[in-house]
Coordinates of C-alpha atoms and ligand atoms in Angstrom, one line a residue:
X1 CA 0.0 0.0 0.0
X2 CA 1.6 3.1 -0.7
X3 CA -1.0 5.5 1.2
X4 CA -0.9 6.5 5.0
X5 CA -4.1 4.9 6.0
X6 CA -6.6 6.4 8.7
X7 CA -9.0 3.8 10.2
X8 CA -12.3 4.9 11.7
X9 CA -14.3 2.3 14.0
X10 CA -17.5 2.2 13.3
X11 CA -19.4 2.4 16.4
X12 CA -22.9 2.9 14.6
X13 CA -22.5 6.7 14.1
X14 CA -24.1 7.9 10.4
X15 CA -21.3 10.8 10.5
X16 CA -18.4 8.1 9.3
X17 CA -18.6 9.2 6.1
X18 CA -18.8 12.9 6.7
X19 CA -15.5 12.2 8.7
X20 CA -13.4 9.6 6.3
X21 CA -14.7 12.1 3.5
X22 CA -12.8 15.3 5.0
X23 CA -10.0 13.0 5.8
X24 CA -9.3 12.3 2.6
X25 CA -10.2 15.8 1.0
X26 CA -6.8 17.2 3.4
X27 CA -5.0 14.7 1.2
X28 CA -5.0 11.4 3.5
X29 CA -6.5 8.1 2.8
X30 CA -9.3 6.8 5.5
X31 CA -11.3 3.7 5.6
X32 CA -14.3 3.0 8.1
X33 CA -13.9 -0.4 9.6
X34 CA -15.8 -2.6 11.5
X35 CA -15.8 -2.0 15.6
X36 CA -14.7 -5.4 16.4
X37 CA -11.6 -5.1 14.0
X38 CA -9.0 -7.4 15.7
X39 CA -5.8 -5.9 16.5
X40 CA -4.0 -8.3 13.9
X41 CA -6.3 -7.2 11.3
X42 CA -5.4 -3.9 11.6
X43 CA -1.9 -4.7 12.4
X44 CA -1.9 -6.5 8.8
X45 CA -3.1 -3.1 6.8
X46 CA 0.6 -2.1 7.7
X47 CA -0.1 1.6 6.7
X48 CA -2.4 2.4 9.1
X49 CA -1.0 6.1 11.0
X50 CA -4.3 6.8 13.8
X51 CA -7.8 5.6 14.9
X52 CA -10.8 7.4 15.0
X53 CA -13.4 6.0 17.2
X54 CA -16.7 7.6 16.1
X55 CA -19.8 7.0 18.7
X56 CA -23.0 8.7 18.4
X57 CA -26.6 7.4 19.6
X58 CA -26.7 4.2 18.0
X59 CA -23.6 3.1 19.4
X60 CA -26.4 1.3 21.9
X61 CA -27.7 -1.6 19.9
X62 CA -30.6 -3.0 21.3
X63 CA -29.5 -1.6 24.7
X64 CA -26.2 -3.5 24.8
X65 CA -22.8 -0.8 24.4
X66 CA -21.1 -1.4 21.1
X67 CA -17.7 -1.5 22.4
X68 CA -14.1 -1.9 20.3
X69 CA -11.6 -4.4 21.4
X70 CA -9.7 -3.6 24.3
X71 CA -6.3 -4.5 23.1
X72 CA -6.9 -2.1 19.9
X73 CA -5.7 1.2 22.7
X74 CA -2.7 -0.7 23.2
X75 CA -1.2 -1.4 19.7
X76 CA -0.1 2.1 20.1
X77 CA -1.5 4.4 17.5
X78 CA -2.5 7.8 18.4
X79 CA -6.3 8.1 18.5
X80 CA -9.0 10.5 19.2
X81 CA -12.8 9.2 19.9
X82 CA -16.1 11.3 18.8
X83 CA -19.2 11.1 21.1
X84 CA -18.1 8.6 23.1
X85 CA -17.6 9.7 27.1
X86 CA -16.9 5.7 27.5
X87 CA -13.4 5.8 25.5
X88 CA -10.1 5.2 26.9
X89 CA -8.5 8.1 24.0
X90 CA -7.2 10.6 26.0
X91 CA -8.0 14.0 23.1
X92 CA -11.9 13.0 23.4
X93 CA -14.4 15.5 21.2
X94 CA -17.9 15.7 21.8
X95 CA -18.9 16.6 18.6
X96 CA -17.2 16.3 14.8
X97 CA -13.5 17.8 14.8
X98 CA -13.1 20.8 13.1
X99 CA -11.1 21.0 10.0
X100 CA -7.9 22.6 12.2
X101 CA -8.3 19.9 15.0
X102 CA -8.6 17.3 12.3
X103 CA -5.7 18.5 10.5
X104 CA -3.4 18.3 14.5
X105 CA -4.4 15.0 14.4
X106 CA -3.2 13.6 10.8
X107 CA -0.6 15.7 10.8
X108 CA 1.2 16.4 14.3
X109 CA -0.2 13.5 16.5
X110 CA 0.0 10.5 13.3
X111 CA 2.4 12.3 11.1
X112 CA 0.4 11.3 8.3
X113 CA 1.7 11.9 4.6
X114 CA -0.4 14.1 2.2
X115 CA 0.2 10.9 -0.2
X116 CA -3.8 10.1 -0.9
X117 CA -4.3 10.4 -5.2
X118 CA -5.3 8.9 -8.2
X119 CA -2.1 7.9 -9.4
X120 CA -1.4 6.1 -5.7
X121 CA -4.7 4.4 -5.7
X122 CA -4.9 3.2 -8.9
X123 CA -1.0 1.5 -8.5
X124 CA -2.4 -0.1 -5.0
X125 CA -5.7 -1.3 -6.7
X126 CA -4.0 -2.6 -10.2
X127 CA -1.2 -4.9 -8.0
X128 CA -4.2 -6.2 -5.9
X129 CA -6.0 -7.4 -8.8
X130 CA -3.1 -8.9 -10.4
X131 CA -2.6 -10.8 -7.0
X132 CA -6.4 -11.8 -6.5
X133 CA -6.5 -12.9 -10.1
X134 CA -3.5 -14.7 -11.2
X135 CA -3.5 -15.6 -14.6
X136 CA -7.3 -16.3 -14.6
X137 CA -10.3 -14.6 -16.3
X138 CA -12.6 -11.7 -15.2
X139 CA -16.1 -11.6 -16.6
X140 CA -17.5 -7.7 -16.2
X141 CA -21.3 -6.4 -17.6
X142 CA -20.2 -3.3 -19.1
X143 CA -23.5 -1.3 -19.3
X144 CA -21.6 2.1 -20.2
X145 CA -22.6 3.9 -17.2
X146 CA -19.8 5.7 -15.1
X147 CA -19.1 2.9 -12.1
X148 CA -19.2 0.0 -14.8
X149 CA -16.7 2.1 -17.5
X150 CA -14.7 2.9 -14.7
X151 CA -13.8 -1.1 -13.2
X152 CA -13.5 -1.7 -17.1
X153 CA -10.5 0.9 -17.6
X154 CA -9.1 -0.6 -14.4
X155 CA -9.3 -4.4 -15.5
X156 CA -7.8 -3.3 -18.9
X157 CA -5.1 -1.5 -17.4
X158 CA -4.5 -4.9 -14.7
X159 CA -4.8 -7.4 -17.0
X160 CA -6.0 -7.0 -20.2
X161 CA -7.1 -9.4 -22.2
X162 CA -8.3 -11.2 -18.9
X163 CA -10.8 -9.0 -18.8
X164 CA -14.0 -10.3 -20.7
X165 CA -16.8 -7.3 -20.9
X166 CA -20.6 -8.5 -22.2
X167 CA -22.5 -5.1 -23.3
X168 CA -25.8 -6.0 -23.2
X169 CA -27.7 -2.9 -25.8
X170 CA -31.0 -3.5 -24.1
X171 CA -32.6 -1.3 -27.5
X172 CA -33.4 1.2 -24.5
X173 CA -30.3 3.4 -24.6
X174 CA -29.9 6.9 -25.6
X175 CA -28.6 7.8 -28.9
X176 CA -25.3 6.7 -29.9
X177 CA -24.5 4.9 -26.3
X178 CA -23.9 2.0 -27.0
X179 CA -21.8 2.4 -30.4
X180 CA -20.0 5.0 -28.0
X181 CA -19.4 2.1 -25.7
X182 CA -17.9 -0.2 -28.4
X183 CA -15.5 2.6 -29.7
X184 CA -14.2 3.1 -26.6
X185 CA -13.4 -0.2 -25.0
X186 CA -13.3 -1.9 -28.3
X187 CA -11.6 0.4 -30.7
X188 CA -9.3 2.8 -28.2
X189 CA -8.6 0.5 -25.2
X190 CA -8.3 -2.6 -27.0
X191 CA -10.6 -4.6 -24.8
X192 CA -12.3 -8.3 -24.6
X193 CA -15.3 -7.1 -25.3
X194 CA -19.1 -8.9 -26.5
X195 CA -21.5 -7.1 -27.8
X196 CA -24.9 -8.0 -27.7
X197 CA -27.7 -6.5 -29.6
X198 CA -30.8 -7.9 -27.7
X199 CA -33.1 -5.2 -28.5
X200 CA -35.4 -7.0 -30.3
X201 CA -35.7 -9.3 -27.8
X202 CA -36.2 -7.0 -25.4
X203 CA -39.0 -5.1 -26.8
X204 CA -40.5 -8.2 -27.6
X205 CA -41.1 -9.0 -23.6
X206 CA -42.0 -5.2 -23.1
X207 CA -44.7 -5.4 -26.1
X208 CA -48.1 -4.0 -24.1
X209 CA -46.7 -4.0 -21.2
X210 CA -47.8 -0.5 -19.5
X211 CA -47.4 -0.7 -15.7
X212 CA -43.8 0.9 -15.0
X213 CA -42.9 -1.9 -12.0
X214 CA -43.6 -4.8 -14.5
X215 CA -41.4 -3.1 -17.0
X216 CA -38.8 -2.7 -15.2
X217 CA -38.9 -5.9 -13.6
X218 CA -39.0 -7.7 -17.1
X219 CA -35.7 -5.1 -18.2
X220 CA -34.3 -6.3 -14.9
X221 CA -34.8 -9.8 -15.3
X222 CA -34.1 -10.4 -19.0
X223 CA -31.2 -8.6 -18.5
X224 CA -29.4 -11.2 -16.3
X225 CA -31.1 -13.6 -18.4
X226 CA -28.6 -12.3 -21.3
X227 CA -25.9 -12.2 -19.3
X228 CA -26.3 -15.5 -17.4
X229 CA -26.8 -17.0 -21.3
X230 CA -23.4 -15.5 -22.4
X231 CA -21.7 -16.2 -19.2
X232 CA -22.7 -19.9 -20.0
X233 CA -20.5 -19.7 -23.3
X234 CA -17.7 -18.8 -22.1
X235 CA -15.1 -21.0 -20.9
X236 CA -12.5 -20.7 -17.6
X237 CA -13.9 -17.5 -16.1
X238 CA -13.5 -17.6 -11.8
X239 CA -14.3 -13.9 -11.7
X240 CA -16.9 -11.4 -11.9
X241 CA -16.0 -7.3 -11.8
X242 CA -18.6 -5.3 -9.9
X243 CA -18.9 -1.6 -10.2
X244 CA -19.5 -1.2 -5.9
X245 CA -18.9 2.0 -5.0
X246 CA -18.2 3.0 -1.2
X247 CA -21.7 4.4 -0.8
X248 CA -23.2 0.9 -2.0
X249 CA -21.8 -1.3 1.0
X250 CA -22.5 1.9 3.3
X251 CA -25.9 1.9 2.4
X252 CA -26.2 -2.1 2.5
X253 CA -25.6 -1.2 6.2
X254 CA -23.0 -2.5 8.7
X255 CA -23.1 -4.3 11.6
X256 CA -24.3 -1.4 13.9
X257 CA -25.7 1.0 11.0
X258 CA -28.9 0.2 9.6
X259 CA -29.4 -0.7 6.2
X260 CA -30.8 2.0 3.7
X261 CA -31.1 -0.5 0.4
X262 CA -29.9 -3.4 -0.4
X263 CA -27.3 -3.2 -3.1
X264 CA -26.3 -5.3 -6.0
X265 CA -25.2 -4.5 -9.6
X266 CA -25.6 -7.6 -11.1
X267 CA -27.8 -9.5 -8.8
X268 CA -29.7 -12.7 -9.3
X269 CA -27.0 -14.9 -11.3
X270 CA -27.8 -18.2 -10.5
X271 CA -26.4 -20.6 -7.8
X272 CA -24.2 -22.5 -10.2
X273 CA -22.7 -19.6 -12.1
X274 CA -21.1 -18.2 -8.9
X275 CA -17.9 -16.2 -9.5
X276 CA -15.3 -14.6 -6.7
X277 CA -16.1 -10.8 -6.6
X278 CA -13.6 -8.1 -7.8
X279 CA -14.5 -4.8 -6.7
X280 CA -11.6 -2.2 -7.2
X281 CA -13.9 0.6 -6.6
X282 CA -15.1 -0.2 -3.6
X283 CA -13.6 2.2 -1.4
X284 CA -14.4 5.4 -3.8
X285 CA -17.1 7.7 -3.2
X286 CA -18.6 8.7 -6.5
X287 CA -16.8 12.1 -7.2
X288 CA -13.1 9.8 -6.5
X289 CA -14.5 7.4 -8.9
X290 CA -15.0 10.1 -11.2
X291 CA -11.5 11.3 -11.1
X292 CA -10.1 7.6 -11.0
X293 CA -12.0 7.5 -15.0
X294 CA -9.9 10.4 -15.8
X295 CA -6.5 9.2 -14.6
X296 CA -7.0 6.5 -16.5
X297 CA -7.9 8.0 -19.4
X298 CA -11.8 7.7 -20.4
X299 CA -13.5 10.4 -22.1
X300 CA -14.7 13.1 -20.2
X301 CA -17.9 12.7 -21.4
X302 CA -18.4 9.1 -20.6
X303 CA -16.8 10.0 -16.7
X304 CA -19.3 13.0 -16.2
X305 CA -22.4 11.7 -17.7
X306 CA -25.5 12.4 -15.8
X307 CA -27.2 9.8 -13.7
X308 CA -29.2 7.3 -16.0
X309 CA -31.5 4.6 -14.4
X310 CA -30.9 0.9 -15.3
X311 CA -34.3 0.8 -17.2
X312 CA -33.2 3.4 -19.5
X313 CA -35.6 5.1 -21.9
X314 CA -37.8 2.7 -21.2
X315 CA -39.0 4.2 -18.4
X316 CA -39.2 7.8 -19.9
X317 CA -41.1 6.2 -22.8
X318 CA -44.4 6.2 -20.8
X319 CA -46.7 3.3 -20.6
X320 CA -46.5 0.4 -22.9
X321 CA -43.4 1.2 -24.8
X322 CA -43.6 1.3 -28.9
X323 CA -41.1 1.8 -31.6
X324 CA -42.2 5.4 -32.8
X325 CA -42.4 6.7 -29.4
X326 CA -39.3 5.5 -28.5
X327 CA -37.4 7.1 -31.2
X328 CA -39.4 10.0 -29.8
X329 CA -37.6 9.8 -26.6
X330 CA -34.2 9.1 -28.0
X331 CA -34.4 12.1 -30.5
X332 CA -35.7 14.6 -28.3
X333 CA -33.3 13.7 -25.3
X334 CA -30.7 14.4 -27.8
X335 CA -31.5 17.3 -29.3
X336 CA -32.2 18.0 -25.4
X337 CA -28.3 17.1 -24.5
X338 CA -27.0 18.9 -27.3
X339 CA -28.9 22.2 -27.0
X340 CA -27.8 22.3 -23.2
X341 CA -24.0 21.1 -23.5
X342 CA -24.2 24.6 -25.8
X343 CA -25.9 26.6 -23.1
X344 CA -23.3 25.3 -20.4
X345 CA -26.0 23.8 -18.7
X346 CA -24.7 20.1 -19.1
X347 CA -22.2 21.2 -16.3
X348 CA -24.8 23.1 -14.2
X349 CA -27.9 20.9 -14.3
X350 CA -28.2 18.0 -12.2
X351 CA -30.3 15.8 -14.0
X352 CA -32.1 16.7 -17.6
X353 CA -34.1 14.8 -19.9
X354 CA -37.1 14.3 -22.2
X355 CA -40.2 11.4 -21.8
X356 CA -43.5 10.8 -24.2
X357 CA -45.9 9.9 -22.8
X358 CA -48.9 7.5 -24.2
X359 CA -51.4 9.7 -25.5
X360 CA -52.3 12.0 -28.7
X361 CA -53.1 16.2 -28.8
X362 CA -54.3 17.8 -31.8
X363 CA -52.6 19.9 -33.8
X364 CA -51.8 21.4 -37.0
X365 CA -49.3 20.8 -39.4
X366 CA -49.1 22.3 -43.3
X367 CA -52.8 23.8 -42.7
X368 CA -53.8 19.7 -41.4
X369 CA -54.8 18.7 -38.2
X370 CA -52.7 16.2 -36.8
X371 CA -52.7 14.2 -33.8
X372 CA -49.9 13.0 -32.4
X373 CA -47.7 12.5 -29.3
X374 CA -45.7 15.4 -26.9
X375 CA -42.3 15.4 -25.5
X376 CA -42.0 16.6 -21.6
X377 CA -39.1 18.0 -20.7
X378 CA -37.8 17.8 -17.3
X379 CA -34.5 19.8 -15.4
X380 CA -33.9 18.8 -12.2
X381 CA -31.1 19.9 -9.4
X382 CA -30.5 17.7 -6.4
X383 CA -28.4 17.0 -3.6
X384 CA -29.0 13.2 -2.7
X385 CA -31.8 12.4 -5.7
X386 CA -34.0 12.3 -2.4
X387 CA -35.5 15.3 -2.9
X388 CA -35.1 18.0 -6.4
X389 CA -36.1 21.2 -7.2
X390 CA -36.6 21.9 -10.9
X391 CA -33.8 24.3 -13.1
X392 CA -35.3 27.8 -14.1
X393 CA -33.9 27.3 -17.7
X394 CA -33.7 30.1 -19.5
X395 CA -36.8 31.0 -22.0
X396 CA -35.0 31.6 -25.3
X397 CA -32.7 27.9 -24.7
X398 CA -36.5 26.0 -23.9
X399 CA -37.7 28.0 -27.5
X400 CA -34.7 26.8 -29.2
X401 CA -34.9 23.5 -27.9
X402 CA -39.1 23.0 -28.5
X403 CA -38.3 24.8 -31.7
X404 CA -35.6 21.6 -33.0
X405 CA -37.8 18.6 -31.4
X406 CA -41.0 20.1 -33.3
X407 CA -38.9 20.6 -36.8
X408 CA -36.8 17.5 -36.6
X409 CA -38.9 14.7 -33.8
X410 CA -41.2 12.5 -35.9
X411 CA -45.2 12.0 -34.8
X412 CA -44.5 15.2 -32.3
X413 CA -46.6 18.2 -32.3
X414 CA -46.7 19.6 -28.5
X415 CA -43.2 20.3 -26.1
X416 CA -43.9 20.9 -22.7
X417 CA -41.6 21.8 -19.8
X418 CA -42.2 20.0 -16.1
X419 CA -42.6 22.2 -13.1
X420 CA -43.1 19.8 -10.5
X421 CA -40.3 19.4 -7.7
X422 CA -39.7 16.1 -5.4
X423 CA -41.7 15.4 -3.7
X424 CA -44.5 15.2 -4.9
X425 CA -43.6 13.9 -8.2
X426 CA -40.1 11.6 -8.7
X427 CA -37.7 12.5 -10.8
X428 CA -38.5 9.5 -13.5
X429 CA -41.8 9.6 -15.0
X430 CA -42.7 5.8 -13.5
Ligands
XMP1 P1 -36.7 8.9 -8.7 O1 -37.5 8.8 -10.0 O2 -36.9 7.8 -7.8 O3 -35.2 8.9 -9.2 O4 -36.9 10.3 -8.1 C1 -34.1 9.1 -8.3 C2 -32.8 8.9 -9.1 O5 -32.6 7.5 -9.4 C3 -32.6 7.3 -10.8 N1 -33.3 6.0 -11.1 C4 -32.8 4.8 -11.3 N2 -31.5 4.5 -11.4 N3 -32.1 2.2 -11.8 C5 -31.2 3.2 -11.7 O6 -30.0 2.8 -11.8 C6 -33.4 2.5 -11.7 O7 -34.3 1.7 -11.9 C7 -33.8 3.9 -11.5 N4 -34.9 4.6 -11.3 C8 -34.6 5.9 -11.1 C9 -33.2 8.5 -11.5 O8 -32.8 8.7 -12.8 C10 -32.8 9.6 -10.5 O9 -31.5 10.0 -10.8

């Protein structure tokens, strides 16, 4: 390991992130362990510079004391405990540290190096895979979204044609994604890479289907259905990649800290096709993963895309999904993309795009009536995707953009704009 490593116990508090998070943003690298951590586990990290015992309220689980070992005070590493009057730690805060009392610790009481970057990281993360791996293969479902690309550039860059990527084109991706995806990890980095075009197939399960949990339970489930099918065909794989991110096993909860959802990226494989987990991400909150993309050289693009559920367009094509609509969707979010990335608003806006929903207006086109379908468009900021508040986007870019979608969007007459914050509406459609 080459980084100085901070290890915080976690005593139940739901502040360990807020803490390991301005550890590493003064430059040193912090993990949040377990409270009963051995003192040989931690002896074994062999980086580790301090301990931060972090209490709070739920460090009373069902009224028992969550306590850390004993022995842990006397391995000898400095340590300061948070909330919690109980600890032996002779600094003892009542409440979160303050950026200059955090910065005493690291840096006069563990003598921590400034030596937590990219550049470190991915080195640690690339020898670790080549260790866990061997000369074996690692199977990875490259869906083109930012965690997925991300594990891809890292396998590559480990052990390259080890790596074998499945892109599954579900026929519900935005324009150009998925030719995107093959250019990049195909053409540029040289990868292992299948690509399947199951589209038809896909629409073919989703053909009248109109309530949004059965669609995306049949997107969910055909899609491991692919995979599991070419999984079956290849030969010699022990491994499967996983795009977990640090806030995915936080969130899957701990053994004091509740659990907020259940995570999995490719869930529901079944019993016989079980591979080892390789996870290289795993410690990265979402703006490091970002960054990790970069060092290794993804586009830009492809690194800062906006969030884009699993379901894909087909839950912003609304109701039961059809061809002409969904070309609908995929045009207008386009046009939608491009007309903002020229505003600047691609870097300001949250979240941004178009759905169609399953009914006709009338209108008029070359002195005719016509009656066809709408695009909504929707601009949302958010924190946490808990709750949004829409973008005030500037008149004359809407009138640009309703201008293109009515000129160049097939079976379109009507653009409207969505006010609605959340709650009460969600930010998807369904
Ligand atoms: P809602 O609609 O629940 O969306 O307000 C919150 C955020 O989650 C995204 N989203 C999904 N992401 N699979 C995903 O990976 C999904 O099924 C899914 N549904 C919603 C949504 O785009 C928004 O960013």
């Amino acid at each position: 390991m080459k980084q100085d490593l901070i290890v915080i116990l976690d005593l139940g508090s739901t502040e360990n992130t807020v803490i390991a998070r301005e550890i590493r943003d003064l430059g040193v690298y912090s993990e949040i362990h377990p409270h009963d951590i051995t003192a040989e586990e931690l002896k074994a990290f062999d980086n580790v510079k301090g301990i931060i015992l972090n209490g709070g309220e739920n460090r009373v689980v069902d009224g028992q004391a969550v306590e850390i070992r004993p022995e842990i005070y006397d391995l000898g590493y400095p340590m300061i405990s948070v909330d919690y009057p109980q600890s032996k730690c002779e600094t003892k805060f009542s409440v979160l540290p303050g950026k200059e009392e955090l910065k005493k610790f690291l840096f006069e009481d563990c003598k921590a190096q400034t030596n937590w970057n990219m550049k470190n990281f991915i080195e640690d993360q690339v020898a670790l895979i080549r260790q866990q791996v061997g000369d074996k293969k690692v199977l990875l479902a490259l869906s083109g979204g930012v965690d997925s690309s991300v594990v891809a550039a890292m396998l590559i860059k480990a052990i390259g044609q080890q790596l074998v990527c499945v892109h599954v084109n579900h026929g519900l991706m935005r324009q150009n994604e998925s030719e995107s995806v093959v250019k990049v990890f195909r053409d540029e980095l040289h990868a292992n890479l299948i690509y399947v075009d199951a589209s038809g197939r896909f629409l073919g399960k989703l053909e009248n289907v109109a309530d949004p949990e059965q669609k995306r339970k049949i997107i969910g489930g055909e899609f491991i259905r692919v995979f599991e099918e070419e999984a079956r065909k290849l030969e010699g794989i022990n491994f499967l990649g996983q795009g977990t991110i640090y806030p995915d096993i936080i969130e899957s909860g701990t053994k004091t800290a509740k659990m907020v959802k259940s995570h999995h990226n490719v869930g529901g494989l079944p019993e016989d096709l079980k591979f080892e987990l390789v996870e290289p991400l795993k410690q990265l909150f979402k703006d490091e993963v970002r960054a990790c993309g970069v060092e290794l050289g993804l586009p830009h693009d492809m690194v800062y895309r906006q969030p884009f559920p699993g379901p894909g367009l087909g839950v912003r094509c609304l109701g039961a999904i059809t061809r002409d609509r969904l070309e609908a969707v995929r045009k207008s979010d386009a046009i939608l993309r491009e007309e903002f990335a020229k505003a600047g608003l691609d870097k300001k806006v949250w979240q941004y795009f178009t759905v169609v929903p399953d009914f006709k207006s009338v209108g008029m086109k070359n002195n005719a009536r016509v009656f066809e379908y709408m695009v909504i468009i929707r601009a949302i900021n958010t924190i946490d995707a808990m709750t949004a508040s829409i973008e005030k986007v500037d008149w004359d870019v809407l009138e640009k953009i309703t201008d293109r979608i009515l000129a160049e969007v097939e079976n379109v007459n009507r653009v409207c704009y969505d006010m609605s914050p959340k709650p009460p509406a969600t930010i998807e459609f369904e």
